[in-house]
PDB file of C-alpha atoms and ligand atoms in Angstrom:
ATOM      1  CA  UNK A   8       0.000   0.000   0.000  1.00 47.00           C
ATOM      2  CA  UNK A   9       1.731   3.454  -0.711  1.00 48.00           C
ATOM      3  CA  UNK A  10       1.602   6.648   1.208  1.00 50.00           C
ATOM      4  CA  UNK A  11      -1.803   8.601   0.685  1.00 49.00           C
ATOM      5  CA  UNK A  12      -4.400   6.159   1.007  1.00 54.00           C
ATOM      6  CA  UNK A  13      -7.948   7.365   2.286  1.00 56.00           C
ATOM      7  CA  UNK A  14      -7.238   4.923   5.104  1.00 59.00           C
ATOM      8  CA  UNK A  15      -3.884   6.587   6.346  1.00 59.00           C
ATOM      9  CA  UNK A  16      -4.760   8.687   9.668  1.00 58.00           C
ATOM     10  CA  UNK A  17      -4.026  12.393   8.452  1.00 60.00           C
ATOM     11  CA  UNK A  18      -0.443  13.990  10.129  1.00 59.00           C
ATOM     12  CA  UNK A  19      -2.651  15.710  12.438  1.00 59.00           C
ATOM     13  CA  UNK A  20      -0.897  15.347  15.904  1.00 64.00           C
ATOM     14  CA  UNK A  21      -0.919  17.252  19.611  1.00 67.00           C
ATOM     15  CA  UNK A  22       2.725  17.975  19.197  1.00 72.00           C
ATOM     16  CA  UNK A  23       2.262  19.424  15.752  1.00 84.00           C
ATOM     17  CA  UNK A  24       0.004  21.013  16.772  1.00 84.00           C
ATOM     18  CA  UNK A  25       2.287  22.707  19.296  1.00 85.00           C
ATOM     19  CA  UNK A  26       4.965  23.067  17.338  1.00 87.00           C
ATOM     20  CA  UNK A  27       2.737  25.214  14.947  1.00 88.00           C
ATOM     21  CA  UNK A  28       1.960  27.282  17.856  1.00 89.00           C
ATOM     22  CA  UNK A  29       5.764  27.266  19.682  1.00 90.00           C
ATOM     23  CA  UNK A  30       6.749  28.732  15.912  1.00 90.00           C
ATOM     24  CA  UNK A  31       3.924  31.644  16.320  1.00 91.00           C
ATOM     25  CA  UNK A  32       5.137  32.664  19.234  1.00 92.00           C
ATOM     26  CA  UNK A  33       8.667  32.821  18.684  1.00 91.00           C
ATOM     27  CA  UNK A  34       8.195  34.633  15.535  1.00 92.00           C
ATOM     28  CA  UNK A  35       5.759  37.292  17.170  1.00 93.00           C
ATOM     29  CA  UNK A  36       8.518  37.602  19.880  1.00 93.00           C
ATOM     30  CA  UNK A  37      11.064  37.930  17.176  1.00 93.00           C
ATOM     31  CA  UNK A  38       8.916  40.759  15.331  1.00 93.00           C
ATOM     32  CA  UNK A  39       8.079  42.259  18.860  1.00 93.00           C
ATOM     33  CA  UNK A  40      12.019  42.451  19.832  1.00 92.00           C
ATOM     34  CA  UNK A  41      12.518  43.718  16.351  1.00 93.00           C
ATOM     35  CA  UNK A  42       9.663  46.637  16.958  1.00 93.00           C
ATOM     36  CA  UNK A  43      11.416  46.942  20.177  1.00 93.00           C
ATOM     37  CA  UNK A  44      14.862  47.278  18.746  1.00 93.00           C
ATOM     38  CA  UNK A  45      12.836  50.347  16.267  1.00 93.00           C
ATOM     39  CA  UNK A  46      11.722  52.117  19.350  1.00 93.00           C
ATOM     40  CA  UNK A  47      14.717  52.055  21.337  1.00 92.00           C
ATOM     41  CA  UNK A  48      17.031  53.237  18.316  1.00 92.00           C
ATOM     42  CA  UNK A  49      13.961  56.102  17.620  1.00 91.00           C
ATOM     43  CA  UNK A  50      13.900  57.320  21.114  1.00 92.00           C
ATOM     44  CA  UNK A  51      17.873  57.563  21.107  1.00 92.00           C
ATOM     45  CA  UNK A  52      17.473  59.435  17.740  1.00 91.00           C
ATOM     46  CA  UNK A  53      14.830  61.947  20.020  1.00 93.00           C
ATOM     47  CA  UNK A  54      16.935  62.744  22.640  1.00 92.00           C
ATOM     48  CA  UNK A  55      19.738  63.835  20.266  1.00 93.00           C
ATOM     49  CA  UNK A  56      17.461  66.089  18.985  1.00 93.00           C
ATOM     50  CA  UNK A  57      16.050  67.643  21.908  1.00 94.00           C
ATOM     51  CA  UNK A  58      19.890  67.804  23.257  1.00 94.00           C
ATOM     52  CA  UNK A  59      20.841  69.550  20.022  1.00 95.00           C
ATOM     53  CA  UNK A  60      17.327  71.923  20.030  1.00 95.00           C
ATOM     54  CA  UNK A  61      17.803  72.343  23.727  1.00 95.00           C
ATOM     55  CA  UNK A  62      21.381  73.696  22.938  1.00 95.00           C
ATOM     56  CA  UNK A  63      20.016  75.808  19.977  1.00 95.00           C
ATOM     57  CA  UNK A  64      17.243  77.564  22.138  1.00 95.00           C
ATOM     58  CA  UNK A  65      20.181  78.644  24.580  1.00 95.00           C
ATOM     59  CA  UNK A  66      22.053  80.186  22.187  1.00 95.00           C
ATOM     60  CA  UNK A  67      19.192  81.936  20.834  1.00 95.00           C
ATOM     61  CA  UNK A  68      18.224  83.189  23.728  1.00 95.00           C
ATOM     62  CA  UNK A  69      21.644  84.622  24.403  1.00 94.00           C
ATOM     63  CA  UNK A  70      21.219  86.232  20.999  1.00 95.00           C
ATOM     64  CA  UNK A  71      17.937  87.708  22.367  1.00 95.00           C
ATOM     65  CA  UNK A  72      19.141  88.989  25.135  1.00 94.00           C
ATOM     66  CA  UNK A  73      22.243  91.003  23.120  1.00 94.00           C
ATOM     67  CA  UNK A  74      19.706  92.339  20.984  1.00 95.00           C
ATOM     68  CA  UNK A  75      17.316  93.670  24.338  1.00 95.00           C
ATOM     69  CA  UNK A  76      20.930  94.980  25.343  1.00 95.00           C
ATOM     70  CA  UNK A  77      20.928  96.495  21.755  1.00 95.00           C
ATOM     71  CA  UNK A  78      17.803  98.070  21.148  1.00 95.00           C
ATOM     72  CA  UNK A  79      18.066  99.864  24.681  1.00 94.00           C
ATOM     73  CA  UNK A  80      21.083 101.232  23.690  1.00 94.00           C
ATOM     74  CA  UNK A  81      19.477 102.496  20.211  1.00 93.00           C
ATOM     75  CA  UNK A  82      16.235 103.549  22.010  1.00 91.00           C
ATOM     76  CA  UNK A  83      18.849 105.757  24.690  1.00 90.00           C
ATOM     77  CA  UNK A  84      20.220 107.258  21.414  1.00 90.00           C
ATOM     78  CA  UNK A  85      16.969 108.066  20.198  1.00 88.00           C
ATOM     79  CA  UNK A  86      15.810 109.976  23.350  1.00 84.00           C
ATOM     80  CA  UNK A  87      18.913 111.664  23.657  1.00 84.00           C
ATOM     81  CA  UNK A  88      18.826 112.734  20.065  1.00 85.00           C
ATOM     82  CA  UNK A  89      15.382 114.177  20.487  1.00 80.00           C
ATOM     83  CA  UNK A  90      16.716 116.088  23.132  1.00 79.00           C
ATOM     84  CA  UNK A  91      19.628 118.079  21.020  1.00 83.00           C
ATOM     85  CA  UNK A  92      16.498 118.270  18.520  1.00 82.00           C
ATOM     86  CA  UNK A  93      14.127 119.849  20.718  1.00 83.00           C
ATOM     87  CA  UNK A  94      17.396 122.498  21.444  1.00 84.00           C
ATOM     88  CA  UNK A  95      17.796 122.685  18.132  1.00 87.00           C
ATOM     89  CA  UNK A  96      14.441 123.187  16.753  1.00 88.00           C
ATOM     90  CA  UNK A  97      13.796 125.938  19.351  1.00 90.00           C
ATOM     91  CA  UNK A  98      16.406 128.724  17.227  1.00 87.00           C
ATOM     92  CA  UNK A  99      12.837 128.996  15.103  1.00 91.00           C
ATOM     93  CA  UNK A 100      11.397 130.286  18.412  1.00 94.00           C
ATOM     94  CA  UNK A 101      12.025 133.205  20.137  1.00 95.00           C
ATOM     95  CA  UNK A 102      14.983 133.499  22.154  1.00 94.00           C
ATOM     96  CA  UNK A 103      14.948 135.685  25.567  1.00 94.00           C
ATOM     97  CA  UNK A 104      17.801 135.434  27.886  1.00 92.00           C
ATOM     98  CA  UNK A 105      19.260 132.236  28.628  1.00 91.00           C
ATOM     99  CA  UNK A 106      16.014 130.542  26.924  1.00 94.00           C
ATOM    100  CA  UNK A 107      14.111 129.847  24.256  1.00 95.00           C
ATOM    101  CA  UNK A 108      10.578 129.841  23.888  1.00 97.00           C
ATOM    102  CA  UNK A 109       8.741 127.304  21.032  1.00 97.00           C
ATOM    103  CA  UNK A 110       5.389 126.567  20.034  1.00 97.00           C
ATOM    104  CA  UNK A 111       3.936 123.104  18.845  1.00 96.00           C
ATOM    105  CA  UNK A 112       1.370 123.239  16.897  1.00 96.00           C
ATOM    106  CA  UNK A 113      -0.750 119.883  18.019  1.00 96.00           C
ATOM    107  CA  UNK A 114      -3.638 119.183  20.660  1.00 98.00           C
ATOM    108  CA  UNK A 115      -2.654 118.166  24.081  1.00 98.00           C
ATOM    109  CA  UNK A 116      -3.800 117.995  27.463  1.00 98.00           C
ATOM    110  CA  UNK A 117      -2.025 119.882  30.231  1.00 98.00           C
ATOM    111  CA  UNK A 118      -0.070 117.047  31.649  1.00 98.00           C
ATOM    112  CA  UNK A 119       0.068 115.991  27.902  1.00 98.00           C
ATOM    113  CA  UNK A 120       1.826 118.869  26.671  1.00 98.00           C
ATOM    114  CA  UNK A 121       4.041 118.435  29.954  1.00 97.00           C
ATOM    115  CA  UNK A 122       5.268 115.185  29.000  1.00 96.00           C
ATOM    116  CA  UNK A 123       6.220 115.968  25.249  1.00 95.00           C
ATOM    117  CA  UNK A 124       8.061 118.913  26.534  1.00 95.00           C
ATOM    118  CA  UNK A 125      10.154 117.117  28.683  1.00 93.00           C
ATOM    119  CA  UNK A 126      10.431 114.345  26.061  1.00 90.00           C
ATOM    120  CA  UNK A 127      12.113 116.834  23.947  1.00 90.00           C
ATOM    121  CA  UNK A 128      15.034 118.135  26.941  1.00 90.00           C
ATOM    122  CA  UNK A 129      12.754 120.887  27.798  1.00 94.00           C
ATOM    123  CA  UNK A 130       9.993 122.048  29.848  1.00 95.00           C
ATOM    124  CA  UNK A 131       6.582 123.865  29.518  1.00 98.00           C
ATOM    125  CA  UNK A 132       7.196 127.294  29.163  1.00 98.00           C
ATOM    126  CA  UNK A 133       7.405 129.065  32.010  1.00 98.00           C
ATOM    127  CA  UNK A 134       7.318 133.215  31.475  1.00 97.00           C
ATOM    128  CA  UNK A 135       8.917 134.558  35.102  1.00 96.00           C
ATOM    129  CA  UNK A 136       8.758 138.320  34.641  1.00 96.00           C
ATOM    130  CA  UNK A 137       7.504 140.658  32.869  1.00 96.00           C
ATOM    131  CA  UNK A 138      10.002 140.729  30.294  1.00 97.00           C
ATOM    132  CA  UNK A 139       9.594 136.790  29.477  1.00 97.00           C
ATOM    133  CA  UNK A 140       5.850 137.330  29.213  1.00 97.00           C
ATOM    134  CA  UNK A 141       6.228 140.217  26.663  1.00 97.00           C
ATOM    135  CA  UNK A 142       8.420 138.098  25.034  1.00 96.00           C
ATOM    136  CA  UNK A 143       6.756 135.245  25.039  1.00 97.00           C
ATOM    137  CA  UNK A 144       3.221 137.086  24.053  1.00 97.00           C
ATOM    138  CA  UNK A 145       4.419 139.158  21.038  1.00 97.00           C
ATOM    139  CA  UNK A 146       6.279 135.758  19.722  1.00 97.00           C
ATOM    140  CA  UNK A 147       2.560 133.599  20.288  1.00 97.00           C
ATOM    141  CA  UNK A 148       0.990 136.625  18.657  1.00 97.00           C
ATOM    142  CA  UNK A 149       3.426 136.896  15.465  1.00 96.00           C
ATOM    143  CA  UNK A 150       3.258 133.109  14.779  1.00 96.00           C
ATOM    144  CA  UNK A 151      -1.048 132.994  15.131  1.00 95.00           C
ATOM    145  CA  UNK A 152      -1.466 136.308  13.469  1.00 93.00           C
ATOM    146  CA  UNK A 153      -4.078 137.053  12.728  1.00 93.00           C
ATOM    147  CA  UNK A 154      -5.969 134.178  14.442  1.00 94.00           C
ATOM    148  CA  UNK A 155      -6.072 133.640  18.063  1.00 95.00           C
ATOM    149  CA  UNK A 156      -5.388 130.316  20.322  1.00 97.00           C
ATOM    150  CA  UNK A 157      -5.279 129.494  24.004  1.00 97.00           C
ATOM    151  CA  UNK A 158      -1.971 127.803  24.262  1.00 98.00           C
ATOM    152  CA  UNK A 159      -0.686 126.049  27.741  1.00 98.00           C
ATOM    153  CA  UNK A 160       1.460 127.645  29.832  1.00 98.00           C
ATOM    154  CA  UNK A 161       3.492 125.388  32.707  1.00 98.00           C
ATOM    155  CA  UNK A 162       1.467 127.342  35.457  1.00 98.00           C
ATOM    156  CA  UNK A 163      -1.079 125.584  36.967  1.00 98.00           C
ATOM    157  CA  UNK A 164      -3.022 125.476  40.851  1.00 96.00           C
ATOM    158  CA  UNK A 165      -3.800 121.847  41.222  1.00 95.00           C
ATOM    159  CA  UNK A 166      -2.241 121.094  44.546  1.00 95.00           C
ATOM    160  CA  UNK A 167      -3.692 124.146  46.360  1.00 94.00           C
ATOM    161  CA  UNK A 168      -6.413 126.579  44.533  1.00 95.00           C
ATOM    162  CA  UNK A 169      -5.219 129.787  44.429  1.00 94.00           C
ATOM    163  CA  UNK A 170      -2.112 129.189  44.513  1.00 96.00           C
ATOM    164  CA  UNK A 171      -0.373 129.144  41.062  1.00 97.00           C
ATOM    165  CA  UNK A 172       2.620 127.152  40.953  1.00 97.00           C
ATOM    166  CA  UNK A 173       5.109 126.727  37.579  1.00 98.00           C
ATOM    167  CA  UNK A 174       6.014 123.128  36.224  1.00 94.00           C
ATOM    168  CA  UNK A 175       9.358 123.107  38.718  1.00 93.00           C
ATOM    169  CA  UNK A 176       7.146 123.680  41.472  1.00 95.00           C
ATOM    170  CA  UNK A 177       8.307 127.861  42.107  1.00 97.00           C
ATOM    171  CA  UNK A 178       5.446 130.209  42.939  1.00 97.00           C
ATOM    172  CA  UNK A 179       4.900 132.274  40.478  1.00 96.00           C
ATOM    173  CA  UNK A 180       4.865 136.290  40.936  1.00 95.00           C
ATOM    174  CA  UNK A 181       4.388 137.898  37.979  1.00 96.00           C
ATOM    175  CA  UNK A 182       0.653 137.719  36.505  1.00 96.00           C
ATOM    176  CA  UNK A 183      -0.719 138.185  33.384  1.00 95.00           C
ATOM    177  CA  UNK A 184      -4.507 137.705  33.738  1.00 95.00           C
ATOM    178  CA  UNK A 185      -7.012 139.008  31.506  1.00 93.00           C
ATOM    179  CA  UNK A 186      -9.009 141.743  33.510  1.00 91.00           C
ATOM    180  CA  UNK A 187     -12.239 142.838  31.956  1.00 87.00           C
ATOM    181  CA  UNK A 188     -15.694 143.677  33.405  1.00 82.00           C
ATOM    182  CA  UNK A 189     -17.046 140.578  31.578  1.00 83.00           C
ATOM    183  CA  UNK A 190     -14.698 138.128  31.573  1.00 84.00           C
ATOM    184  CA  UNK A 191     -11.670 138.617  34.288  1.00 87.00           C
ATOM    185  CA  UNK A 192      -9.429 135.760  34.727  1.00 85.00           C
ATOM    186  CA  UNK A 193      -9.158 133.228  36.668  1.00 92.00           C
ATOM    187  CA  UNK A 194     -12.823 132.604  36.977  1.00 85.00           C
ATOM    188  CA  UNK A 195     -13.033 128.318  37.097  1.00 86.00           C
ATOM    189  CA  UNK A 196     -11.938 128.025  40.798  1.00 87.00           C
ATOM    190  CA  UNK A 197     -11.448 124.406  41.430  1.00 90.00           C
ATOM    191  CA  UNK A 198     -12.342 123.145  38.349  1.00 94.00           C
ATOM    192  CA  UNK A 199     -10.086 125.341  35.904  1.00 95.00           C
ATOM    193  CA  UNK A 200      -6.390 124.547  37.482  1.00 97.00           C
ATOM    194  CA  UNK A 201      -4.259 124.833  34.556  1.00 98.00           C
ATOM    195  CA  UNK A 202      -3.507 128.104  32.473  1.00 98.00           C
ATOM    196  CA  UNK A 203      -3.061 129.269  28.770  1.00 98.00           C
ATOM    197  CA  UNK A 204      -2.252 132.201  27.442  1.00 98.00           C
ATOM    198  CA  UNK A 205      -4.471 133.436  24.548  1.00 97.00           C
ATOM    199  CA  UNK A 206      -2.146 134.346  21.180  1.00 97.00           C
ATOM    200  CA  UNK A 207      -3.995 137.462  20.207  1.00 95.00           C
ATOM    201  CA  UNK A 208      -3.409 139.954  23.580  1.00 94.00           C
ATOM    202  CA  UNK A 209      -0.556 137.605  25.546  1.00 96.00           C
ATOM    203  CA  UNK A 210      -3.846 137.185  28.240  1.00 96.00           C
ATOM    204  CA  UNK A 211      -3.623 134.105  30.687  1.00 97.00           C
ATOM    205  CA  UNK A 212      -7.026 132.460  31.084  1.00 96.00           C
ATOM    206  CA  UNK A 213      -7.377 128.940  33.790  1.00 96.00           C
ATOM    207  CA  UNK A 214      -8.965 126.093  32.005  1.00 97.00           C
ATOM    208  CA  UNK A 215      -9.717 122.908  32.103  1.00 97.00           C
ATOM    209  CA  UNK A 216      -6.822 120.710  32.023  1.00 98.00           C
ATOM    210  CA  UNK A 217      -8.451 117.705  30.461  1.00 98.00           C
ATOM    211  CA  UNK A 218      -8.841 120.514  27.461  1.00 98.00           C
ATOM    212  CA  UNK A 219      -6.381 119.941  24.426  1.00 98.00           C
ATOM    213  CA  UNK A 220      -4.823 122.962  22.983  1.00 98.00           C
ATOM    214  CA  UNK A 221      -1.598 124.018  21.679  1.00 98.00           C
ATOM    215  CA  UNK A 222       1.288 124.154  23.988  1.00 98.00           C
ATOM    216  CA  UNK A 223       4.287 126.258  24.706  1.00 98.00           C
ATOM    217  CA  UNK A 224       7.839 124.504  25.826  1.00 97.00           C
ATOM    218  CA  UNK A 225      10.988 126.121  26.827  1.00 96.00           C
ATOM    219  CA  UNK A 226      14.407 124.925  26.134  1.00 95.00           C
ATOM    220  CA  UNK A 227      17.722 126.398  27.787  1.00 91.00           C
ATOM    221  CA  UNK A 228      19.658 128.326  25.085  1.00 85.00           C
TER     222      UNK A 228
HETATM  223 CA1   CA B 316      -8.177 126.817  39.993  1.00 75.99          CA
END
């Protein structure tokens, strides 16, 4: 009888059975090591990476911080620059003494106009006699003619009403009100603390000093 007869019992056994399923098993571990292998080599291949990116950010950020150091030192420029320009800029205004008086031409509050004047090395202007305000009123006049504007003044009476005070914090003595049976000056007791001086007649008028208005700065010449 040869091999393959109906009657042979088919090669169907426990243990080859087993062996079919040892095999599996090894090769799943074998694919599983493998994956293994794939992760361990990937997460080495990561921390490189992060070592070398970790590295780059520092160095980066060193860069950062010479450019802040930088830009400060531009930006110091700058305000020193605007300074000399403010000095500068102020031979187009009227010179009295060892000043110079100079008109800008755009709308600013009281403490506004304060802070541009100081941004530009000066100070609001500040007329202390009677020679400064005659000065200072036939130079407001000449450049509105033949309108007429309330300009700010660095005079104001916000820390004690009544009492009129100049930007550096000296009392001043020499007034220039308007007086006039209709309309004397100063007439807004606690609410008008800050005062301009009207281009037409030199005048000084208190006013709101929320209001935005031309303003006058002085600048040592
Ligand atoms: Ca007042």
């Amino acid at each position: 009888e040869g091999t393959g007869s109906p009657d042979d019992p088919e090669p169907t056994s426990p243990l080859s059975d087993f062996e079919n399923s040892y095999n599996y098993v090894v090769s799943r571990l074998q694919s599983m090591d493998q994956a293994i292998h794939k992760l361990n080599v990937g997460h080495y291949t990561l921390d490189v990476r992060l070592v070398q990116l970790l590295d780059r950010l520092s160095r980066l950020d060193g860069k950062i911080g010479e450019m802040d150091d930088e830009i400060q030192q531009v930006l110091a420029l700058a305000k020193e620059n605007r300074k000399e320009i403010g000095q500068l800029e102020c031979q187009k205004g009227r010179r009295i003494g060892h000043k110079c008086f100079l008109v800008y031409r755009s709308y600013e509050t009281y403490a506004g106009a304060s802070k541009k004047c100081q941004e530009r090395g000066g100070r609001m202007a500040m007329p202390r006699d009677r020679k400064e305000q005659e000065a200072l009123a036939d130079y407001a006049r000449g450049f509105f003619h033949p309108g007429n504007w309330p300009i700010w003044l660095g005079i104001n009476d916000l820390r004690s009403e009544g009492l009129y005070l100049f930007e550096d914090n000296t009392r001043v003595t020499y007034f220039q009100w308007r007086k006039h049976y209709l309309s004397s000056q100063p007439d807004g007791g606690k609410r008008e603390n800050c005062v301009a001086i009207s281009s037409d007649d030199g005048d000084w008028w208190d006013n709101y000093c929320d209001r935005r208005m031309f303003y006058l700065c002085e600048f040592d010449a």
